[in-house]
Amino acid sequence: MENIGIVFALLGAALAALMAGIGSAIGVGMAGEAAAGVVTEDPQKFGKVLILQLLPGTQGIYGLLIAFMTLTQIGILGGDASVSFAKGLLYFAACLPMAFVGLWSAVRQARAAVSGIALVAKRPDQMGKSMIFAAMVETYAILALLVSILSIFGIAGLSL
Amino acid sequence: MAEQYTYAVARIHAKEMTLLDRQDMEQVLACDNYDEALKILYDKGFGDGEAFLSSEELLSYETQKTWNVISELVDDMSLFDVFLYANDFHNLKAAVKSVVTNSDIDGLFIRNATVEPEKIYEAVKNREFNEIPKHMREAAENSLKVLLKTGDGQECDIIIDKASLEAIRDAGRKSGNKMIDGYSELMVALSDIKAAVRACKLNKSLEFLKRLLAKCDTLDIDLLTNAASKNIDDIYEYLYLTKYSGAVEKLKISMSEFEKWCDNLIIDYIKEQKSNHFSIAPLAAYILARENEIKAVRIVLSGKQNNLDNSAVRERLRDFYV
């Protein structure tokens, strides 16, 4: 039980990668289906809809980043891998914003991207606007990423 | 899950770009003759380069094209039964009448239906009503019995038409989709109003009207029946109290104005599906939009064939989905 701290920290890292990754997989898949629907009718729109399809993919990258930073901080990727119970719990909590916001924002961003793809299908000249609508959702994934990053670096400096 | 139609809806929204709008129809209208009008339609994608003997053949090809696309996108076609039941019951009517009169069935049936027309014909001919779907059995049996006994074609039509409306309403409820459900309600209510007004103008009895009208949620059929058994003003008075009050002014002008209003009401009802990206509803809306487009093309082409004045044709055109 003396290593329980690192278990919680690793669980947090895994959750961040797992949930944000699931969200992005769902999102990119959903937007991909819509993109394929448009390209079936008009193959020339491939380039435009591809950009919109990729937008919900960023959360997975953020999740990976948080997981990687946590693993580095707790010494799993090299160094001393001893983490106190309190610190382990703190790392776990620090990963949660990215895990949950990553999952949910990717799914919601995908819906905005699907709508954007439909907009591009009808009005190709409105590509910029359709990207902005979907990109708005990204704000909240970035905020969650920031909170997780600041927390992870902050925990390292604590003497617990 | 609504997301399962993401590909289908995106494809349908992209296909909506090829639907004819009022501007396109004006271009067809501006043609000097029928052949020129056909040429423009071919240029806009009608017929896919195939040769057709008549405009009706072209339009039935276009109808089939819509259903081919939909069946490619959706596994469970029963979701769209609400649009095909009218054809099934038309085929039943044709089958019953041709069995009783022992006449030829060539060209009598509509192909786009949920049941093979020949199957209906055989079932009616051999009195094997279990061979046809449950919602058609009673109407098939009763209409055949009535036609054999009385030879009254109108009575036969009433039985089948009412069963058709009831089946449509039921299919709408079972579809589990709000838009399809609402469409079926609208269809039944508008058909009831049309039937009530026609029957009233022919001074039909209360008993007749009770057998004629199908139940729906937005109209009180008892009140409508009573009003129709009295006079046309009573129908108008009742309609003013319902969500179909707009029908009154149109009915006062003419029946064709009312029919145009009905079609426009349905197009208006489905228009919001243009910005829906996640359910089966945009596909249903596309089917109706294509039907509307084909109807518009039929009006314009028949106007060209009969050398009608463009303004007369324009008056008959309905609103467009795009």
Coordinates of C-alpha atoms in Angstrom, one line a residue:
Chain A
M1 CA 0.0 0.0 0.0
E2 CA 3.0 2.3 0.3
N3 CA 3.0 2.8 -3.5
I4 CA -0.7 3.8 -3.7
G5 CA 0.3 7.4 -4.5
I6 CA 1.8 6.4 -7.8
V7 CA -1.1 4.2 -8.6
F8 CA -3.5 7.2 -8.4
A9 CA -1.1 9.4 -10.4
L10 CA -0.9 6.8 -13.1
L11 CA -4.6 6.3 -13.1
G12 CA -5.0 10.1 -13.6
A13 CA -2.6 10.0 -16.6
A14 CA -4.3 7.0 -18.1
L15 CA -7.7 8.7 -17.7
A16 CA -6.6 11.9 -19.4
A17 CA -5.2 9.9 -22.4
L18 CA -8.1 7.5 -22.4
M19 CA -11.1 9.8 -22.2
A20 CA -9.8 12.6 -24.4
G21 CA -8.7 9.9 -26.9
I22 CA -12.2 8.3 -26.9
G23 CA -13.8 11.7 -27.4
S24 CA -11.6 12.5 -30.3
A25 CA -12.1 9.1 -31.9
I26 CA -15.8 9.5 -31.7
G27 CA -15.6 13.1 -32.9
V28 CA -13.3 12.5 -35.8
G29 CA -15.3 9.4 -36.8
M30 CA -18.6 11.3 -36.7
A31 CA -17.2 14.2 -38.7
G32 CA -15.6 11.7 -41.1
E33 CA -18.9 10.1 -41.8
A34 CA -20.4 13.5 -42.7
A35 CA -17.4 14.4 -44.8
A36 CA -17.7 11.2 -46.7
G37 CA -21.4 11.9 -47.3
V38 CA -20.5 15.3 -48.9
V39 CA -17.5 13.9 -50.9
T40 CA -19.8 11.2 -52.3
E41 CA -21.8 13.9 -54.0
D42 CA -18.9 16.3 -54.6
P43 CA -15.4 14.9 -54.5
Q44 CA -13.9 18.4 -55.0
K45 CA -14.8 19.4 -51.5
F46 CA -12.4 16.8 -50.0
G47 CA -9.8 19.4 -48.9
K48 CA -12.3 21.6 -47.2
V49 CA -14.2 18.9 -45.3
L50 CA -11.0 17.2 -44.2
I51 CA -9.9 20.3 -42.2
L52 CA -13.3 20.3 -40.4
Q53 CA -13.1 16.6 -39.8
L54 CA -9.7 17.0 -38.0
L55 CA -10.9 19.7 -35.6
P56 CA -12.3 17.3 -32.9
G57 CA -8.9 15.4 -33.0
T58 CA -7.0 17.9 -30.9
Q59 CA -8.5 16.8 -27.6
G60 CA -6.8 13.4 -28.0
I61 CA -3.5 15.2 -28.4
Y62 CA -4.1 17.3 -25.3
G63 CA -4.9 14.1 -23.4
L64 CA -1.7 12.5 -24.6
L65 CA 0.3 15.7 -23.6
I66 CA -1.2 15.7 -20.0
A67 CA -0.6 11.9 -19.7
F68 CA 3.0 12.4 -20.9
M69 CA 3.7 15.3 -18.5
T70 CA 2.2 13.4 -15.5
L71 CA 4.3 10.3 -16.3
T72 CA 7.4 12.5 -16.5
Q73 CA 6.6 14.2 -13.2
I74 CA 6.0 11.0 -11.3
G75 CA 9.1 9.4 -12.5
I76 CA 7.6 6.6 -14.5
L77 CA 9.5 7.6 -17.6
G78 CA 12.8 7.7 -15.7
G79 CA 14.1 8.9 -12.4
D80 CA 12.7 8.4 -8.9
A81 CA 9.1 6.9 -9.0
S82 CA 8.1 7.5 -5.5
V83 CA 5.0 9.6 -5.0
S84 CA 3.2 10.1 -1.7
F85 CA -0.4 9.2 -1.3
A86 CA -1.4 12.9 -1.1
K87 CA 0.6 13.8 -4.2
G88 CA -0.8 10.8 -6.1
L89 CA -4.3 12.0 -5.4
L90 CA -3.4 15.5 -6.5
Y91 CA -2.0 14.3 -9.8
F92 CA -5.1 12.3 -10.3
A93 CA -7.3 15.3 -9.7
A94 CA -5.1 17.5 -11.9
C95 CA -5.7 15.1 -14.8
L96 CA -9.5 15.1 -14.5
P97 CA -10.2 18.5 -16.2
M98 CA -8.5 17.2 -19.4
A99 CA -10.1 13.8 -19.1
F100 CA -13.7 15.0 -18.8
V101 CA -13.6 18.2 -20.8
G102 CA -11.6 16.4 -23.4
L103 CA -14.2 13.7 -23.9
W104 CA -17.2 15.9 -23.9
S105 CA -15.8 18.8 -25.9
A106 CA -14.6 16.5 -28.6
V107 CA -18.1 15.0 -29.0
R108 CA -19.7 18.4 -29.0
Q109 CA -17.1 19.9 -31.3
A110 CA -17.8 17.0 -33.7
R111 CA -21.5 18.0 -33.9
A112 CA -20.5 21.6 -34.7
A113 CA -18.0 20.2 -37.3
V114 CA -20.7 18.0 -38.9
S115 CA -23.0 21.1 -39.1
G116 CA -20.0 23.0 -40.6
I117 CA -19.5 20.3 -43.2
A118 CA -23.1 20.6 -44.2
L119 CA -22.6 24.3 -44.5
V120 CA -19.6 23.9 -46.7
A121 CA -21.5 21.4 -48.8
K122 CA -24.1 24.1 -49.6
R123 CA -21.9 27.2 -49.4
P124 CA -18.3 26.4 -50.0
D125 CA -17.4 30.1 -49.7
Q126 CA -18.4 30.0 -46.0
M127 CA -15.6 27.6 -45.1
G128 CA -14.0 30.1 -42.7
K129 CA -17.2 30.7 -40.7
S130 CA -17.9 27.0 -40.5
M131 CA -14.4 26.5 -39.0
I132 CA -15.0 29.3 -36.5
F133 CA -18.2 27.7 -35.2
A134 CA -16.4 24.4 -34.5
A135 CA -13.3 26.0 -33.2
M136 CA -15.3 27.9 -30.5
V137 CA -15.7 24.6 -28.7
E138 CA -11.9 24.2 -28.7
T139 CA -11.7 27.1 -26.2
Y140 CA -13.0 24.9 -23.4
A141 CA -10.6 22.0 -24.2
I142 CA -7.7 24.5 -24.1
L143 CA -8.9 25.9 -20.7
A144 CA -9.1 22.4 -19.3
L145 CA -5.6 21.7 -20.8
L146 CA -4.3 24.9 -19.1
V147 CA -5.7 23.9 -15.7
S148 CA -4.3 20.4 -15.9
I149 CA -0.8 21.7 -17.0
L150 CA -0.7 24.4 -14.2
S151 CA -1.9 21.8 -11.6
I152 CA 0.7 19.2 -12.7
F153 CA 3.6 21.7 -12.5
G154 CA 2.2 23.1 -9.3
I155 CA 2.0 19.8 -7.6
A156 CA 5.7 19.0 -8.3
G157 CA 6.7 22.0 -6.2
L158 CA 4.6 21.0 -3.2
S159 CA 6.3 19.3 -0.2
L160 CA 3.7 16.7 0.6
Chain B
M1 CA -29.2 6.9 -32.2
A2 CA -29.5 10.0 -34.3
E3 CA -25.8 9.9 -35.1
Q4 CA -26.2 6.7 -37.1
Y5 CA -27.5 8.8 -40.0
T6 CA -24.6 11.3 -40.1
Y7 CA -23.3 10.0 -43.4
A8 CA -26.8 9.8 -44.9
V9 CA -27.9 13.2 -43.8
A10 CA -24.6 14.9 -45.0
R11 CA -25.1 13.2 -48.4
I12 CA -28.7 14.2 -48.6
H13 CA -27.9 17.8 -47.7
A14 CA -25.3 17.8 -50.4
K15 CA -27.9 16.4 -52.8
E16 CA -30.3 19.2 -51.9
M17 CA -28.0 21.4 -53.9
T18 CA -29.2 19.7 -57.1
L19 CA -32.9 20.3 -56.3
L20 CA -34.6 22.8 -58.6
D21 CA -35.5 26.1 -57.1
R22 CA -37.9 28.8 -58.3
Q23 CA -35.2 30.4 -60.4
D24 CA -34.6 27.1 -62.2
M25 CA -38.3 26.6 -62.7
E26 CA -38.6 30.1 -64.2
Q27 CA -35.9 29.1 -66.6
V28 CA -37.9 26.0 -67.7
L29 CA -41.0 28.1 -67.9
A30 CA -39.3 30.7 -70.1
C31 CA -38.7 28.0 -72.8
D32 CA -40.7 28.4 -76.0
N33 CA -41.9 24.8 -76.2
Y34 CA -42.1 21.4 -74.5
D35 CA -38.9 20.0 -76.1
E36 CA -36.8 23.0 -75.0
A37 CA -38.2 22.7 -71.5
L38 CA -37.2 19.0 -71.5
K39 CA -33.7 19.9 -72.7
I40 CA -33.2 22.3 -69.8
L41 CA -34.4 19.6 -67.4
Y42 CA -32.0 17.1 -68.9
D43 CA -29.2 19.7 -68.5
K44 CA -30.1 20.0 -64.8
G45 CA -29.6 16.3 -64.3
F46 CA -33.1 14.9 -64.9
G47 CA -33.1 11.5 -66.6
D48 CA -29.3 10.9 -66.2
G49 CA -28.8 10.9 -70.0
E50 CA -31.4 8.1 -70.6
A51 CA -34.0 8.3 -73.3
F52 CA -37.6 8.5 -72.3
L53 CA -40.8 8.0 -74.4
S54 CA -42.8 10.5 -72.3
S55 CA -42.5 13.0 -69.5
E56 CA -44.4 10.7 -67.2
E57 CA -41.8 8.0 -67.8
L58 CA -39.1 10.6 -67.0
L59 CA -40.8 11.6 -63.8
S60 CA -41.4 8.1 -62.6
Y61 CA -37.7 7.4 -63.3
E62 CA -36.9 10.4 -61.1
T63 CA -39.2 9.2 -58.4
Q64 CA -37.5 5.8 -58.5
K65 CA -34.1 7.6 -58.4
T66 CA -35.0 9.2 -55.1
W67 CA -36.1 5.9 -53.5
N68 CA -32.9 4.2 -54.8
V69 CA -30.8 6.8 -53.0
I70 CA -32.8 6.5 -49.8
S71 CA -32.6 2.7 -49.8
E72 CA -28.9 3.0 -50.3
L73 CA -28.6 5.1 -47.2
V74 CA -31.1 3.4 -44.8
D75 CA -31.4 -0.2 -43.9
D76 CA -34.8 -0.1 -42.3
M77 CA -37.0 1.3 -45.1
S78 CA -40.2 0.8 -42.9
L79 CA -39.4 4.2 -41.4
F80 CA -40.7 5.7 -44.6
D81 CA -43.8 3.6 -44.9
V82 CA -45.8 6.7 -44.2
F83 CA -44.9 8.0 -47.7
L84 CA -45.7 4.7 -49.4
Y85 CA -48.9 3.6 -47.8
A86 CA -50.9 5.8 -50.1
N87 CA -49.5 3.9 -53.1
D88 CA -50.2 0.5 -51.4
F89 CA -53.9 1.5 -50.9
H90 CA -54.1 2.9 -54.4
N91 CA -52.9 -0.5 -55.6
L92 CA -55.5 -2.2 -53.4
K93 CA -58.2 -0.1 -54.9
A94 CA -57.1 -1.0 -58.4
A95 CA -56.8 -4.7 -57.5
V96 CA -60.3 -4.8 -55.9
K97 CA -61.9 -3.1 -58.9
S98 CA -60.1 -5.2 -61.5
V99 CA -61.0 -8.4 -59.7
V100 CA -64.6 -7.5 -59.5
T101 CA -64.8 -6.2 -63.1
N102 CA -62.4 -9.0 -64.3
S103 CA -60.4 -6.4 -66.2
D104 CA -56.8 -6.2 -67.3
I105 CA -54.3 -5.0 -64.6
D106 CA -51.7 -3.6 -67.0
G107 CA -50.6 -0.1 -66.1
L108 CA -53.0 0.0 -63.1
F109 CA -50.5 -0.2 -60.3
I110 CA -48.0 2.2 -58.8
R111 CA -44.6 0.5 -58.4
N112 CA -43.2 2.5 -55.5
A113 CA -45.0 0.7 -52.6
T114 CA -44.3 -1.5 -49.6
V115 CA -46.1 -4.5 -51.0
E116 CA -45.8 -5.9 -54.5
P117 CA -49.0 -4.9 -56.4
E118 CA -49.3 -8.4 -57.9
K119 CA -49.3 -9.9 -54.4
I120 CA -52.2 -7.7 -53.5
Y121 CA -54.0 -8.6 -56.7
E122 CA -53.5 -12.3 -56.1
A123 CA -54.6 -12.0 -52.4
V124 CA -57.8 -10.2 -53.4
K125 CA -58.5 -12.5 -56.3
N126 CA -58.1 -15.7 -54.2
R127 CA -59.6 -14.2 -51.1
E128 CA -56.4 -14.9 -49.3
F129 CA -56.3 -11.8 -47.2
N130 CA -53.6 -13.1 -44.9
E131 CA -51.1 -12.7 -47.7
I132 CA -51.2 -8.9 -47.4
P133 CA -50.1 -6.8 -44.4
K134 CA -52.4 -6.6 -41.4
H135 CA -53.3 -2.9 -41.9
M136 CA -54.7 -3.6 -45.3
R137 CA -56.7 -6.8 -44.7
E138 CA -59.9 -5.4 -43.3
A139 CA -60.1 -2.7 -45.9
A140 CA -59.4 -5.3 -48.7
E141 CA -62.1 -7.7 -47.4
N142 CA -64.7 -5.1 -46.7
S143 CA -64.2 -3.1 -50.0
L144 CA -64.4 -6.3 -52.0
K145 CA -67.5 -7.4 -50.2
V146 CA -69.2 -4.0 -50.7
L147 CA -68.2 -3.8 -54.4
L148 CA -69.5 -7.3 -55.1
K149 CA -72.7 -6.8 -53.2
T150 CA -73.6 -3.2 -54.3
G151 CA -71.3 -2.4 -57.2
D152 CA -70.9 1.0 -55.5
G153 CA -67.4 2.1 -56.5
Q154 CA -67.6 5.2 -54.3
E155 CA -68.3 3.2 -51.2
C156 CA -65.3 0.9 -52.0
D157 CA -63.1 4.1 -52.3
I158 CA -64.3 5.4 -49.0
I159 CA -63.4 2.2 -47.1
I160 CA -59.9 2.1 -48.7
D161 CA -59.2 5.8 -48.4
K162 CA -60.1 5.9 -44.7
A163 CA -58.0 2.8 -44.0
S164 CA -55.2 4.4 -45.9
L165 CA -55.3 7.5 -43.8
E166 CA -55.5 5.5 -40.6
A167 CA -52.5 3.4 -41.7
I168 CA -50.5 6.5 -42.5
R169 CA -51.3 8.1 -39.1
D170 CA -50.3 4.8 -37.4
A171 CA -47.1 4.5 -39.3
G172 CA -46.2 8.1 -38.4
R173 CA -46.7 7.4 -34.7
K174 CA -44.7 4.2 -34.9
S175 CA -41.8 5.8 -36.8
G176 CA -40.5 7.3 -33.5
N177 CA -39.6 10.4 -35.3
K178 CA -41.2 13.7 -34.4
M179 CA -41.1 15.1 -37.9
I180 CA -42.5 12.0 -39.6
D181 CA -45.2 11.8 -36.9
G182 CA -46.1 15.4 -37.5
Y183 CA -46.2 14.9 -41.2
S184 CA -48.6 12.0 -40.9
E185 CA -50.9 14.1 -38.7
L186 CA -50.8 16.9 -41.2
M187 CA -51.6 14.6 -44.1
V188 CA -54.6 13.0 -42.3
A189 CA -56.0 16.4 -41.1
L190 CA -55.7 18.0 -44.5
S191 CA -57.2 15.0 -46.2
D192 CA -60.1 15.1 -43.8
I193 CA -60.7 18.8 -44.4
K194 CA -60.6 18.2 -48.2
A195 CA -63.0 15.2 -47.9
A196 CA -65.4 17.0 -45.6
V197 CA -65.6 20.0 -47.9
R198 CA -66.2 17.9 -51.0
A199 CA -68.9 15.8 -49.2
C200 CA -70.6 18.9 -47.8
K201 CA -70.8 20.4 -51.3
L202 CA -72.4 17.2 -52.5
N203 CA -74.9 17.4 -49.6
K204 CA -73.8 14.0 -48.1
S205 CA -75.4 12.7 -45.0
L206 CA -74.0 12.6 -41.5
E207 CA -73.8 8.8 -41.7
F208 CA -71.7 9.1 -44.9
L209 CA -69.4 11.6 -43.4
K210 CA -68.8 9.4 -40.3
R211 CA -67.6 6.6 -42.6
L212 CA -65.4 9.1 -44.6
L213 CA -63.2 10.8 -42.1
A214 CA -60.2 9.3 -40.3
K215 CA -59.3 10.2 -36.7
C216 CA -56.5 12.6 -36.1
D217 CA -55.1 14.7 -33.1
T218 CA -55.4 18.2 -34.4
L219 CA -59.1 18.0 -35.6
D220 CA -62.2 17.0 -33.6
I221 CA -63.7 14.7 -36.2
D222 CA -67.1 14.7 -34.5
L223 CA -67.3 18.5 -34.8
L224 CA -66.0 18.5 -38.4
T225 CA -68.5 15.7 -39.4
N226 CA -71.4 17.6 -37.8
A227 CA -70.3 20.9 -39.5
A228 CA -69.9 19.2 -42.9
S229 CA -73.4 17.6 -42.6
K230 CA -74.9 21.1 -42.2
N231 CA -73.3 23.6 -44.6
I232 CA -70.0 24.9 -45.8
D233 CA -70.0 28.0 -43.4
D234 CA -70.2 25.7 -40.4
I235 CA -67.0 24.0 -41.7
Y236 CA -65.3 27.4 -42.0
E237 CA -66.5 28.4 -38.5
Y238 CA -65.1 25.2 -37.1
L239 CA -61.8 25.5 -39.0
Y240 CA -61.3 29.0 -37.7
L241 CA -61.0 27.5 -34.2
T242 CA -58.3 25.1 -35.3
K243 CA -54.6 25.5 -36.4
Y244 CA -55.9 25.1 -40.0
S245 CA -57.7 28.5 -40.0
G246 CA -55.6 29.6 -43.0
A247 CA -57.5 27.0 -45.1
V248 CA -60.7 28.9 -44.9
E249 CA -59.7 31.8 -47.2
K250 CA -58.2 29.4 -49.7
L251 CA -61.3 27.2 -49.7
K252 CA -63.4 30.2 -50.3
I253 CA -61.4 30.9 -53.5
S254 CA -61.3 27.3 -54.9
M255 CA -60.4 23.8 -54.2
S256 CA -57.2 24.0 -56.2
E257 CA -56.1 27.0 -54.2
F258 CA -56.7 25.0 -51.0
E259 CA -54.7 22.1 -52.4
K260 CA -51.9 24.4 -53.2
W261 CA -52.1 25.8 -49.7
C262 CA -51.9 22.2 -48.3
D263 CA -48.8 21.5 -50.3
N264 CA -47.1 24.7 -49.2
L265 CA -48.0 24.0 -45.6
I266 CA -46.2 20.6 -45.8
I267 CA -43.1 22.2 -47.5
D268 CA -43.1 24.9 -44.8
Y269 CA -43.3 22.2 -42.2
I270 CA -40.3 20.3 -43.5
K271 CA -38.1 23.3 -44.2
E272 CA -36.5 23.3 -40.8
Q273 CA -34.9 20.0 -41.7
K274 CA -32.5 21.8 -43.9
S275 CA -30.6 22.7 -40.7
N276 CA -30.9 19.4 -39.0
H277 CA -27.9 17.2 -39.4
F278 CA -28.5 14.3 -37.0
S279 CA -31.7 12.3 -37.6
I280 CA -33.7 10.5 -40.1
A281 CA -35.9 13.6 -40.6
P282 CA -33.8 15.3 -43.3
L283 CA -34.1 12.2 -45.4
A284 CA -37.8 12.2 -45.0
A285 CA -37.9 15.9 -45.9
Y286 CA -35.8 15.1 -49.0
I287 CA -38.3 12.5 -50.2
L288 CA -41.1 15.1 -49.8
A289 CA -39.0 17.8 -51.4
R290 CA -38.3 15.6 -54.4
E291 CA -42.0 14.8 -54.7
N292 CA -42.7 18.5 -54.6
E293 CA -40.1 19.1 -57.3
I294 CA -41.5 16.4 -59.5
K295 CA -45.0 17.8 -59.1
A296 CA -43.7 21.2 -60.1
V297 CA -42.0 19.8 -63.2
R298 CA -45.2 17.9 -64.1
I299 CA -47.2 21.2 -63.9
V300 CA -44.7 23.0 -66.1
L301 CA -44.3 20.3 -68.7
S302 CA -48.1 19.8 -69.0
G303 CA -48.4 23.5 -69.3
K304 CA -45.9 23.5 -72.2
Q305 CA -47.6 20.5 -73.8
N306 CA -50.9 22.2 -73.7
N307 CA -49.5 25.7 -74.7
L308 CA -50.8 27.2 -71.5
D309 CA -50.0 30.8 -70.6
N310 CA -46.9 31.0 -68.3
S311 CA -48.7 33.1 -65.7
A312 CA -51.4 30.4 -65.4
V313 CA -48.8 27.8 -64.9
R314 CA -46.9 30.0 -62.4
E315 CA -50.1 30.4 -60.3
R316 CA -50.3 26.6 -59.9
L317 CA -46.7 26.2 -58.8
R318 CA -46.1 25.4 -55.1
D319 CA -43.4 26.8 -52.9
F320 CA -40.0 25.2 -53.2
Y321 CA -37.9 23.4 -50.5
V322 CA -34.7 25.1 -51.5

